[in-house]
PDB file of N, H, CA, C and O in Angstrom:
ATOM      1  N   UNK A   1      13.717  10.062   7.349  1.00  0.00           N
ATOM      2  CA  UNK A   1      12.745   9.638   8.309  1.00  0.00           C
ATOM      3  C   UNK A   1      13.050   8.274   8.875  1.00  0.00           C
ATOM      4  O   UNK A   1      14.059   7.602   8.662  1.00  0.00           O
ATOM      5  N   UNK A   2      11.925   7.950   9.695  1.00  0.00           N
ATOM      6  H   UNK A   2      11.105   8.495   9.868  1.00  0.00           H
ATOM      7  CA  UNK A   2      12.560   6.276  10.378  1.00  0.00           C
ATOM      8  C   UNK A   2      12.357   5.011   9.339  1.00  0.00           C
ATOM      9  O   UNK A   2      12.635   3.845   9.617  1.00  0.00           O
ATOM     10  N   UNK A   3      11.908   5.397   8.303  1.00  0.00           N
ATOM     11  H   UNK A   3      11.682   6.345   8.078  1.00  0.00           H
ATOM     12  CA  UNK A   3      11.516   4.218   7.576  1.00  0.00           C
ATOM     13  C   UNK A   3      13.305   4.513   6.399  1.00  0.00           C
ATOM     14  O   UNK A   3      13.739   3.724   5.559  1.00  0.00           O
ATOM     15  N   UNK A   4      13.698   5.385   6.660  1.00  0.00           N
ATOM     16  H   UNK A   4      13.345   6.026   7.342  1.00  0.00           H
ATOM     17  CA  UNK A   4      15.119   5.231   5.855  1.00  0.00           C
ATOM     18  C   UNK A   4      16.213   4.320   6.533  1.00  0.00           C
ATOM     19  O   UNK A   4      16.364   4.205   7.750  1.00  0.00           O
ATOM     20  N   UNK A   5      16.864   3.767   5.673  1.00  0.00           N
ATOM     21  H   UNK A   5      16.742   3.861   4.685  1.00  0.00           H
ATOM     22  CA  UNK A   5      17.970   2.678   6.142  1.00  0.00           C
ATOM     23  C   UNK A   5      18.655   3.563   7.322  1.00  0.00           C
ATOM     24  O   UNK A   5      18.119   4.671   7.329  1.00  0.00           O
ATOM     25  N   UNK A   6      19.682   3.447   8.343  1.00  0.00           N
ATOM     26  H   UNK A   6      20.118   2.547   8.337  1.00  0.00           H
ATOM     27  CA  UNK A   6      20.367   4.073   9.229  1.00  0.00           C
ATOM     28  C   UNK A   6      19.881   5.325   9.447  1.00  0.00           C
ATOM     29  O   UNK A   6      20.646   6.255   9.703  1.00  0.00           O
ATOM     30  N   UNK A   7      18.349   5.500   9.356  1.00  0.00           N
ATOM     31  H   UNK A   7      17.728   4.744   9.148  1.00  0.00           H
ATOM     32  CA  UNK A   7      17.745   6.267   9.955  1.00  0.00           C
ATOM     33  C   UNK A   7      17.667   7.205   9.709  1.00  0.00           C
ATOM     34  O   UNK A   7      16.913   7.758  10.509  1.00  0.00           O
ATOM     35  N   UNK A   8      18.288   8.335   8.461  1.00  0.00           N
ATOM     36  H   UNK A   8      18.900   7.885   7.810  1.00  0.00           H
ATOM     37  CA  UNK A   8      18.012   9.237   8.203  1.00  0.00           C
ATOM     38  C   UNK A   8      18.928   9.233   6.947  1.00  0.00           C
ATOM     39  O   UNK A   8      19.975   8.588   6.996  1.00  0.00           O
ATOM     40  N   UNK A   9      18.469  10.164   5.422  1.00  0.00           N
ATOM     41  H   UNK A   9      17.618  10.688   5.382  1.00  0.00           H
ATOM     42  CA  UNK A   9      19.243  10.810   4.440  1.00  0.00           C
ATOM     43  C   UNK A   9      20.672  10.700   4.911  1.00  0.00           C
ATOM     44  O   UNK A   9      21.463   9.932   4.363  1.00  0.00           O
ATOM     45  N   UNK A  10      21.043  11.570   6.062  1.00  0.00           N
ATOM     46  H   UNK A  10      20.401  12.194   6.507  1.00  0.00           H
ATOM     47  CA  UNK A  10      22.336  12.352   6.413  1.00  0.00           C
ATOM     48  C   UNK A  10      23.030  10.706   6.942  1.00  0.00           C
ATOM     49  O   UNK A  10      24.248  10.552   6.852  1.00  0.00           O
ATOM     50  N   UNK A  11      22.341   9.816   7.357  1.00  0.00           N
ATOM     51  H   UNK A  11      21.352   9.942   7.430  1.00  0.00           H
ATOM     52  CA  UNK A  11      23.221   8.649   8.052  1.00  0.00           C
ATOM     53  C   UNK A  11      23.349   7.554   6.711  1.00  0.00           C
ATOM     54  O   UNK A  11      24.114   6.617   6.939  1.00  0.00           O
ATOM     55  N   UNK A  12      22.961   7.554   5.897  1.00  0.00           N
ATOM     56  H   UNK A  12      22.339   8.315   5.711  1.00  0.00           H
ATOM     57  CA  UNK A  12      22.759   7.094   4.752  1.00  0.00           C
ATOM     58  C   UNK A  12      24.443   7.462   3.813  1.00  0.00           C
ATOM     59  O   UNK A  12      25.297   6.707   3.349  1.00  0.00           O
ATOM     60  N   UNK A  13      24.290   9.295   3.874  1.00  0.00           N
ATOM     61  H   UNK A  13      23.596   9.909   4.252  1.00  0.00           H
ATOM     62  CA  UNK A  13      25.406   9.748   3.686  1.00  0.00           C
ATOM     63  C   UNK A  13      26.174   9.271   4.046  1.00  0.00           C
ATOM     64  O   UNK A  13      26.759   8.431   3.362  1.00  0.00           O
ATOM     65  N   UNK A  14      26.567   9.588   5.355  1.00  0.00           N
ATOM     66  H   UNK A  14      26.092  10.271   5.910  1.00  0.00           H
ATOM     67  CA  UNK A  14      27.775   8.917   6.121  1.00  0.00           C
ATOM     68  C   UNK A  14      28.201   7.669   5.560  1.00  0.00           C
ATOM     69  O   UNK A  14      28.987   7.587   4.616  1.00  0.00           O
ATOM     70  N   UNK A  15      27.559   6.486   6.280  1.00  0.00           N
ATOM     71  H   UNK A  15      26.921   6.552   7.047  1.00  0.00           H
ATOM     72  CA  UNK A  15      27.429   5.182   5.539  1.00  0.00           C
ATOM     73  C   UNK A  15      28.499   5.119   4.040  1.00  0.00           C
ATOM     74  O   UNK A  15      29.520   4.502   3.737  1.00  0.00           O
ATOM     75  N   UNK A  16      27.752   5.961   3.475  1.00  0.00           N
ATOM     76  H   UNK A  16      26.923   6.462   3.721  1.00  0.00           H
ATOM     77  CA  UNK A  16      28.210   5.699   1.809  1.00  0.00           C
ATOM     78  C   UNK A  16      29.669   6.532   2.124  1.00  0.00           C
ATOM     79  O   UNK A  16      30.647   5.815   1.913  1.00  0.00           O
ATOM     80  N   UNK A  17      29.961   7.764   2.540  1.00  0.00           N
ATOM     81  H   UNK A  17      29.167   8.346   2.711  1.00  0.00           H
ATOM     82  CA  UNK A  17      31.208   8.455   2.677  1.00  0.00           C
ATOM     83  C   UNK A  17      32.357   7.192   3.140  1.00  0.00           C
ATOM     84  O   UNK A  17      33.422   6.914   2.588  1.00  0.00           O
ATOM     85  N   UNK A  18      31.710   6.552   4.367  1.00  0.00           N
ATOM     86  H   UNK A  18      30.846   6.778   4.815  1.00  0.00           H
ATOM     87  CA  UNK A  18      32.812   5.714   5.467  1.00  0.00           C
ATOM     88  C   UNK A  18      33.253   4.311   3.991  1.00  0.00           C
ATOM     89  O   UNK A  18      34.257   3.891   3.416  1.00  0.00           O
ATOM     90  N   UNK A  19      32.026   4.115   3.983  1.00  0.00           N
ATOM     91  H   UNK A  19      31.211   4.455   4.451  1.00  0.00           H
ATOM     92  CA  UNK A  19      32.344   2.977   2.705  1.00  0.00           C
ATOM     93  C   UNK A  19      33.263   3.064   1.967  1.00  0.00           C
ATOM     94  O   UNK A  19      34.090   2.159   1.852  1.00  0.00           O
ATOM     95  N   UNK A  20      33.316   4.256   1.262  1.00  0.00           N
ATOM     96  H   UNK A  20      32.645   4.991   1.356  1.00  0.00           H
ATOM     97  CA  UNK A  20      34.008   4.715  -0.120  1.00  0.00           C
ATOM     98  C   UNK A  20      35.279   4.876   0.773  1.00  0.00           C
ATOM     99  O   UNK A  20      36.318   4.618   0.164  1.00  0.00           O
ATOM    100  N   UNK A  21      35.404   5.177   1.842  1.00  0.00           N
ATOM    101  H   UNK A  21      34.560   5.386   2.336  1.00  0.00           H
ATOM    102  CA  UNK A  21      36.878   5.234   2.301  1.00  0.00           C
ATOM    103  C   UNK A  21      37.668   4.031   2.550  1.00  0.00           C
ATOM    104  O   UNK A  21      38.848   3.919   2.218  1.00  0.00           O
ATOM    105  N   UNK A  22      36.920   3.057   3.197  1.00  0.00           N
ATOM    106  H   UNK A  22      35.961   3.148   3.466  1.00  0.00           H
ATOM    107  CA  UNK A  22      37.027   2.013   3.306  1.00  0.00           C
ATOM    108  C   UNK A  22      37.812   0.667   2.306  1.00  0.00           C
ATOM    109  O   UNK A  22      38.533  -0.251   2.696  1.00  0.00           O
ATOM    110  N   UNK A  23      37.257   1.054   0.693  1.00  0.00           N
ATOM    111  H   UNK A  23      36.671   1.799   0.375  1.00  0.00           H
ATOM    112  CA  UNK A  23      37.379   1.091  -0.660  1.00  0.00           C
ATOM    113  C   UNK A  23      38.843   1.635  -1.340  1.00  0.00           C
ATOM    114  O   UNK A  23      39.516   1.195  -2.272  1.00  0.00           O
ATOM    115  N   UNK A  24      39.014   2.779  -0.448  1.00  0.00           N
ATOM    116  H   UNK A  24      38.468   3.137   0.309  1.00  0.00           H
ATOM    117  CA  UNK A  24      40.169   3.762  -0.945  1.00  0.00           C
ATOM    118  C   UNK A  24      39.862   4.371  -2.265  1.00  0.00           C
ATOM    119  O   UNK A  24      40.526   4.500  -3.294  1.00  0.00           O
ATOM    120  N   UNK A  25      38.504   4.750  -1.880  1.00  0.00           N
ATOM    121  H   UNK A  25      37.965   4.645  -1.044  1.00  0.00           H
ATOM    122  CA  UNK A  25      37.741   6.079  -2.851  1.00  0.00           C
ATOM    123  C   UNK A  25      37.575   6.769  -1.440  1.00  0.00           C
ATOM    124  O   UNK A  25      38.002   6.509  -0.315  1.00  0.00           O
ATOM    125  N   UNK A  26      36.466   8.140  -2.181  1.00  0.00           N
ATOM    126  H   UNK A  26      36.119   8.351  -3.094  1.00  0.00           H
ATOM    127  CA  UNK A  26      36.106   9.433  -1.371  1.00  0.00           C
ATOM    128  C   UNK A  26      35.069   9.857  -2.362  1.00  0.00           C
ATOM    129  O   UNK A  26      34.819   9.442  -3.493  1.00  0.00           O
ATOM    130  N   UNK A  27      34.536  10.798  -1.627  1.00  0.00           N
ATOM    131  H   UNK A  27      34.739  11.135  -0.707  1.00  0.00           H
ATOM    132  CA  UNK A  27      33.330  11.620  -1.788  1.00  0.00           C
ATOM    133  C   UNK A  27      34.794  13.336  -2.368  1.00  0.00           C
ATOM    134  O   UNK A  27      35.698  13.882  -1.735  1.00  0.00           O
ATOM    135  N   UNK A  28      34.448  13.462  -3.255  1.00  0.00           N
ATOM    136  H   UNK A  28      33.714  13.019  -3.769  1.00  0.00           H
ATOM    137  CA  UNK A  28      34.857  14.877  -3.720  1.00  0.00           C
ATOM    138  C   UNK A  28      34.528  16.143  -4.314  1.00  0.00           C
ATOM    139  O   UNK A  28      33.917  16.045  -5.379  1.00  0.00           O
ATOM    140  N   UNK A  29      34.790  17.392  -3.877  1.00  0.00           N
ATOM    141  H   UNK A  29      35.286  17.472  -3.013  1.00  0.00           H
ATOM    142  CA  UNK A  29      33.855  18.577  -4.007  1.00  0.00           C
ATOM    143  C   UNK A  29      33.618  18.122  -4.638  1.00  0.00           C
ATOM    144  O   UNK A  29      34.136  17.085  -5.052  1.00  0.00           O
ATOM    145  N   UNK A  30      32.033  19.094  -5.316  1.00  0.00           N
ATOM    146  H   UNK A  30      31.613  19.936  -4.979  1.00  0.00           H
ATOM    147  CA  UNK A  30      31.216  18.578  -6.560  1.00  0.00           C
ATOM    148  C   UNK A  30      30.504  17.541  -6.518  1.00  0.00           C
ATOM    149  O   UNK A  30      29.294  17.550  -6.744  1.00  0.00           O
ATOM    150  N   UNK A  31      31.147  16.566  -6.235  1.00  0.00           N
ATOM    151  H   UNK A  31      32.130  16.558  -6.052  1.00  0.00           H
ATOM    152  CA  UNK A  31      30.211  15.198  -6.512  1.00  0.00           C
ATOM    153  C   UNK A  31      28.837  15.154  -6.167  1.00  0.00           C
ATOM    154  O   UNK A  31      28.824  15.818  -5.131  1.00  0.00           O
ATOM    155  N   UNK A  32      27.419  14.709  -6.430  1.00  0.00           N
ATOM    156  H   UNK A  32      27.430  14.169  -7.272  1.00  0.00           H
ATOM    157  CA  UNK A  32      26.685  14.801  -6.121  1.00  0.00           C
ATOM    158  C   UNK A  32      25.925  13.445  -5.844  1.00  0.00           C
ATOM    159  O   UNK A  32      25.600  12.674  -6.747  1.00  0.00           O
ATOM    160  N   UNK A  33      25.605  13.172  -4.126  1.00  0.00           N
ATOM    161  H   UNK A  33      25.869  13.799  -3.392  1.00  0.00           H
ATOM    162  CA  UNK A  33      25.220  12.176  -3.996  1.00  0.00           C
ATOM    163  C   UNK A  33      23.692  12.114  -3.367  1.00  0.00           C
ATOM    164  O   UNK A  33      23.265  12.545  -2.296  1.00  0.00           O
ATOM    165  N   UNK A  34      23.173  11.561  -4.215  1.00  0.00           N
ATOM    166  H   UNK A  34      23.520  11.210  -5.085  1.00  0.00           H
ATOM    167  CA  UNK A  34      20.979  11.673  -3.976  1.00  0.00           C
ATOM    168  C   UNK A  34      20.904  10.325  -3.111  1.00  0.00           C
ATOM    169  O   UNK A  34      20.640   9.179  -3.473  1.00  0.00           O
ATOM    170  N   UNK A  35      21.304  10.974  -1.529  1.00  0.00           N
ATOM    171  H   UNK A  35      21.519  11.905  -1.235  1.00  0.00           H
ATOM    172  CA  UNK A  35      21.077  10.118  -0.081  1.00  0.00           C
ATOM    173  C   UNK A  35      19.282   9.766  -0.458  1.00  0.00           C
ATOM    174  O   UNK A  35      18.954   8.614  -0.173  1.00  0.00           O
ATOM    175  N   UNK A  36      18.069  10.740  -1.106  1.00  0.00           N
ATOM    176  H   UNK A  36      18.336  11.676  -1.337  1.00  0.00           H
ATOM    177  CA  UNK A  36      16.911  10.443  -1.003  1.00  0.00           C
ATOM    178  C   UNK A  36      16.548   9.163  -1.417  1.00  0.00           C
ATOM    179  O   UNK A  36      15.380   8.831  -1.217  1.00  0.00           O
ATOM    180  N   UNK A  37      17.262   8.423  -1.922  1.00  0.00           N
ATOM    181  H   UNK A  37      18.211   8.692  -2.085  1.00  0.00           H
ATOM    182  CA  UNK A  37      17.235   7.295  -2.985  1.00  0.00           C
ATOM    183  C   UNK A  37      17.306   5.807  -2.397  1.00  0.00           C
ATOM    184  O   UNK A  37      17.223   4.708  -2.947  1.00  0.00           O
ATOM    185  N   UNK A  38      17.550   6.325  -0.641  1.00  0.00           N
ATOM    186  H   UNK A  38      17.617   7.217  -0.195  1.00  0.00           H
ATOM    187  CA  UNK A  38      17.817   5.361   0.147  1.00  0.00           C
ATOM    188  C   UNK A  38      16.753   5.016   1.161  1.00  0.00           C
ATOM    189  O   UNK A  38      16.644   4.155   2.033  1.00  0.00           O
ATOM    190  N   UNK A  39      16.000   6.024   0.712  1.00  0.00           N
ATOM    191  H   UNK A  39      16.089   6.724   0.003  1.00  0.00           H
ATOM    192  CA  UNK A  39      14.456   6.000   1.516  1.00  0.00           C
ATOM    193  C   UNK A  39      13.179   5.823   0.985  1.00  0.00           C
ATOM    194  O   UNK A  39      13.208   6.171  -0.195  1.00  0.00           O
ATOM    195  N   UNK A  40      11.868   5.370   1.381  1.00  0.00           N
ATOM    196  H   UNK A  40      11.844   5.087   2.340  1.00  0.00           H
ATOM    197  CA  UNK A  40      10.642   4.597   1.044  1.00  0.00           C
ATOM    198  C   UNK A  40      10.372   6.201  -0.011  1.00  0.00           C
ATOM    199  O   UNK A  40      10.283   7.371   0.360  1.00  0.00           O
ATOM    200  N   UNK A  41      10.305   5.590  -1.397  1.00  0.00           N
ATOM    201  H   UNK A  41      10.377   4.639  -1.698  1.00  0.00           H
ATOM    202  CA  UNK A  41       9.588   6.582  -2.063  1.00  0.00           C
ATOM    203  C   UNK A  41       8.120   6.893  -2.076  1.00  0.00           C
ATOM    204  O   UNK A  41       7.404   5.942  -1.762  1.00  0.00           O
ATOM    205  N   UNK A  42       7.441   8.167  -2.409  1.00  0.00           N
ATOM    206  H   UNK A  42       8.022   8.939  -2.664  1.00  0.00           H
ATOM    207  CA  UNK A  42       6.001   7.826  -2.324  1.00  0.00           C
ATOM    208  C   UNK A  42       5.466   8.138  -3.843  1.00  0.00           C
ATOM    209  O   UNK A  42       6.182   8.576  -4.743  1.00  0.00           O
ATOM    210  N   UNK A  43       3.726   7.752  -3.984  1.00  0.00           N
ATOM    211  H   UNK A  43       3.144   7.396  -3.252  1.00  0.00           H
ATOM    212  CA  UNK A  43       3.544   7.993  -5.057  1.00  0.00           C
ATOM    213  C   UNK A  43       2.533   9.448  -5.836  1.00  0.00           C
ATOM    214  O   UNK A  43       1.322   9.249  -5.926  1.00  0.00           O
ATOM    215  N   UNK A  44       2.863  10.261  -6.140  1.00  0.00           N
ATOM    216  H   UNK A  44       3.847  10.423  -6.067  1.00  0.00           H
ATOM    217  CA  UNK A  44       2.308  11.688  -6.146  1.00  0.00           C
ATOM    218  C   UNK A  44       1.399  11.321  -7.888  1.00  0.00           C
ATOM    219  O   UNK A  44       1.887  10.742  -8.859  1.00  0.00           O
ATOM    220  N   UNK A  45       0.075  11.877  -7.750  1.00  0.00           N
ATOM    221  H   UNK A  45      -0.321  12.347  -6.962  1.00  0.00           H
ATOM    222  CA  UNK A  45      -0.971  12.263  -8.822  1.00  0.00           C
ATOM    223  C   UNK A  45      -0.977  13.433  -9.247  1.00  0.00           C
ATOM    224  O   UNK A  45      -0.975  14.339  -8.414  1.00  0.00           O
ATOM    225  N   UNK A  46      -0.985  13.752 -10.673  1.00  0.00           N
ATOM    226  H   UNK A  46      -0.987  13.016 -11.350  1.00  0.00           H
ATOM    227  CA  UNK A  46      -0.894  14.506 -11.201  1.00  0.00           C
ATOM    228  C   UNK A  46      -1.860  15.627 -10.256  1.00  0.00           C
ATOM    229  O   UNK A  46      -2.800  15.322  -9.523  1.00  0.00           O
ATOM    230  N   UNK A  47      -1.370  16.859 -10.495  1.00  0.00           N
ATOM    231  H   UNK A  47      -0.606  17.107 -11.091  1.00  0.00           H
ATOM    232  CA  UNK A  47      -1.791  17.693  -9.803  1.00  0.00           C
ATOM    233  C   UNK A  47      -1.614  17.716  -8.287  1.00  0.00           C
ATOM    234  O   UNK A  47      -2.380  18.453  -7.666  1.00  0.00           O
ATOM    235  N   UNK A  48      -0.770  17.057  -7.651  1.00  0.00           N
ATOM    236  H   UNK A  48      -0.148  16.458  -8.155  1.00  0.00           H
ATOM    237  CA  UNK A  48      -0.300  17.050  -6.447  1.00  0.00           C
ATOM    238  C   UNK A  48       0.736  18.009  -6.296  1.00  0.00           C
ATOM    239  O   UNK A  48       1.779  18.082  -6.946  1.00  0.00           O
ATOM    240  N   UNK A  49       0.216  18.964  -5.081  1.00  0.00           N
ATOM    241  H   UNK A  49      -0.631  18.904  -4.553  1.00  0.00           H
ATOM    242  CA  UNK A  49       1.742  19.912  -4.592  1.00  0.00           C
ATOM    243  C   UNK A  49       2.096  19.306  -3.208  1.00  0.00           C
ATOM    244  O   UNK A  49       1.666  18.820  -2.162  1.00  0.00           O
ATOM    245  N   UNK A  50       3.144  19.662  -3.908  1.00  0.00           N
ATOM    246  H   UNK A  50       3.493  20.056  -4.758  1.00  0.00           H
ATOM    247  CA  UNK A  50       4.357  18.761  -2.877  1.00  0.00           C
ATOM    248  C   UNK A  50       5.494  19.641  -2.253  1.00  0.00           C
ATOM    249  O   UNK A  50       6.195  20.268  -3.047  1.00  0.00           O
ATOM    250  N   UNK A  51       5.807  19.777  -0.588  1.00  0.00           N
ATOM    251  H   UNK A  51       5.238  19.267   0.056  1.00  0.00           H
ATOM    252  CA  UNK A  51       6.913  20.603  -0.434  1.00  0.00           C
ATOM    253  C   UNK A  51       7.942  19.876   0.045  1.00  0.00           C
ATOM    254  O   UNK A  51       7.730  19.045   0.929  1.00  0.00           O
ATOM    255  N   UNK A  52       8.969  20.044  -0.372  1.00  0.00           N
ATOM    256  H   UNK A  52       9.140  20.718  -1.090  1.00  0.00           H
ATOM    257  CA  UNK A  52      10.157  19.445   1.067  1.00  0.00           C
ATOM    258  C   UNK A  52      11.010  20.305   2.141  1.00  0.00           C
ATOM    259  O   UNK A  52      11.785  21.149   1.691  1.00  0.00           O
ATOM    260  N   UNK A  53      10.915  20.150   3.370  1.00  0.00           N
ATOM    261  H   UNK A  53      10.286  19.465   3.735  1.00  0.00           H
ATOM    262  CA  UNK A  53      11.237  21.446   3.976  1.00  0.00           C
ATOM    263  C   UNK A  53      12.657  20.448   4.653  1.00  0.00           C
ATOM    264  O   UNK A  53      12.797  19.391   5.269  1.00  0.00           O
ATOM    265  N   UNK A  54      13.650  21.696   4.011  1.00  0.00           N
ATOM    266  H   UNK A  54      13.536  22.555   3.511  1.00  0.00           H
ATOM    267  CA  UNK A  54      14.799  21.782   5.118  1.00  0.00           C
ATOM    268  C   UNK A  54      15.330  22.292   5.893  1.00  0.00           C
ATOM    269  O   UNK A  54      16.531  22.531   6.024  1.00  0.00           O
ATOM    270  N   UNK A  55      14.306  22.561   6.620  1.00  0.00           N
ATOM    271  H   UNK A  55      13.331  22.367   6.514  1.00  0.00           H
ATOM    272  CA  UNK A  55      15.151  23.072   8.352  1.00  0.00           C
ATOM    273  C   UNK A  55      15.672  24.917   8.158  1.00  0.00           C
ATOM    274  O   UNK A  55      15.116  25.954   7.798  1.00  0.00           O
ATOM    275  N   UNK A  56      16.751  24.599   8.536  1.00  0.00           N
ATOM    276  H   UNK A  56      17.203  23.757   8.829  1.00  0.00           H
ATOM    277  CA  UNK A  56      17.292  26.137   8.309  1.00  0.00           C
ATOM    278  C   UNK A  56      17.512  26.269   6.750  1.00  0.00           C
ATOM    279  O   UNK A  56      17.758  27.433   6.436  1.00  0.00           O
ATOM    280  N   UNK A  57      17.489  25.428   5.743  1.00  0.00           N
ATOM    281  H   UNK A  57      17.289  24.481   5.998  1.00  0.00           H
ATOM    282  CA  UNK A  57      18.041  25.920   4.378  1.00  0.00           C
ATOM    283  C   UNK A  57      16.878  26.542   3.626  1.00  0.00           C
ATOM    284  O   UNK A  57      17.193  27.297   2.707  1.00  0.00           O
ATOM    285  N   UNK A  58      15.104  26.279   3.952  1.00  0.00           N
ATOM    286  H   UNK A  58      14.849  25.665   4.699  1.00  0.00           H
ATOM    287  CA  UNK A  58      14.489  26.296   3.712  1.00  0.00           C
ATOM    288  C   UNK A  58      13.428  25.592   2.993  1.00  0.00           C
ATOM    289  O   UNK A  58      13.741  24.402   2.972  1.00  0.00           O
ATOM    290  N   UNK A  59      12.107  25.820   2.282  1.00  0.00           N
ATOM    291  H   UNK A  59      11.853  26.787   2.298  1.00  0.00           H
ATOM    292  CA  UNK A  59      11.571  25.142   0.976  1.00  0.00           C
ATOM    293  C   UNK A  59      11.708  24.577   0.181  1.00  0.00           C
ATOM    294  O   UNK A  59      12.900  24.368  -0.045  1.00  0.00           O
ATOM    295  N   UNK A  60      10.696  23.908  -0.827  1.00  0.00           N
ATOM    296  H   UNK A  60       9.727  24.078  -0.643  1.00  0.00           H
ATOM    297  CA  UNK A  60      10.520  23.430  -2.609  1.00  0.00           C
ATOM    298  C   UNK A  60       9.539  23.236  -2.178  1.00  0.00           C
ATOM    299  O   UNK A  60       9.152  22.425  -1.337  1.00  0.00           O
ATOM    300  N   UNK A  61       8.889  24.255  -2.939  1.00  0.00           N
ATOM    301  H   UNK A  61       9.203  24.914  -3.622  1.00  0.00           H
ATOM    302  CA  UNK A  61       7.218  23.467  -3.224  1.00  0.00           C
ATOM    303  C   UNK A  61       7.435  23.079  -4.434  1.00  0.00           C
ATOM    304  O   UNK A  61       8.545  23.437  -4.827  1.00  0.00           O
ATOM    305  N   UNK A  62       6.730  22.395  -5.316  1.00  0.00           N
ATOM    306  H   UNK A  62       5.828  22.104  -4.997  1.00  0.00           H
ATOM    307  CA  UNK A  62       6.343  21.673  -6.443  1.00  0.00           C
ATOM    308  C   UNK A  62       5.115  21.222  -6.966  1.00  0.00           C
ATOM    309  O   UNK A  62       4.357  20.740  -6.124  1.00  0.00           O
ATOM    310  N   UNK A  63       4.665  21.252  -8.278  1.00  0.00           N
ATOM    311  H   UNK A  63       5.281  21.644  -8.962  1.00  0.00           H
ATOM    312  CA  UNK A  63       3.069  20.529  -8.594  1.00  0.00           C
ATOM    313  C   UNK A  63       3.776  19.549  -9.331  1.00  0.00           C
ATOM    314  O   UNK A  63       4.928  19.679  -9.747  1.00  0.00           O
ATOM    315  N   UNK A  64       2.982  18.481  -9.489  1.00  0.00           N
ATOM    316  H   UNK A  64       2.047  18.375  -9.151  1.00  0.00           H
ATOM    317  CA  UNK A  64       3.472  17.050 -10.422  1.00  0.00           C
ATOM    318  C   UNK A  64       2.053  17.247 -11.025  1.00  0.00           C
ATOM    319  O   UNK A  64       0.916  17.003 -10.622  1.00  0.00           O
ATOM    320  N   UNK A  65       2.747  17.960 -12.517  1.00  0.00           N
ATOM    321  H   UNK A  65       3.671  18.159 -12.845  1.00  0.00           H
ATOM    322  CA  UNK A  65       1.909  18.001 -13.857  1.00  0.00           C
ATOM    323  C   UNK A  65       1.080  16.346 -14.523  1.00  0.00           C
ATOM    324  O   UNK A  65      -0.096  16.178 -14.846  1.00  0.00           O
ATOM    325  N   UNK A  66       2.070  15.492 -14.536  1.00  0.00           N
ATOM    326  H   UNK A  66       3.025  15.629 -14.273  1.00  0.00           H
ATOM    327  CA  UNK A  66       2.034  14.259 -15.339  1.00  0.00           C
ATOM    328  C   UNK A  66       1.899  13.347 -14.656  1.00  0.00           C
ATOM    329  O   UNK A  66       1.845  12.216 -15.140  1.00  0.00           O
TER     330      UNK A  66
END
């Protein structure tokens, strides 16, 4: 969203990909990188359902038990 650094998850990505090249590292199959981590977290109460929708990939709904 707009409150994420370079404006979105996916530019966040980038960012970190161009970096690591930059470095003379890389991003490699497998690796797993949590772009969400770069954006305003929020705070969910127990018993809150929560979805995240991606576009064409689809859903997650979720309840936060604790």
């Amino acid at each position: 969203g707009a409150k994420c650094p370079l404006g979105s998850p996916a530019g966040a990505l980038a960012w970190t990909a161009n970096h690591l090249v930059g470095r003379g590292m890389r991003l490699r199959a497998g690796e797993l990188l949590i772009s969400g981590a770069f954006c305003k977290s929020r705070d969910f109460k127990a018993g809150s359902v929560v979805t995240v929708d991606f576009g064409s990939l689809g859903q997650v709904t979720t309840t936060i038990e604790k």
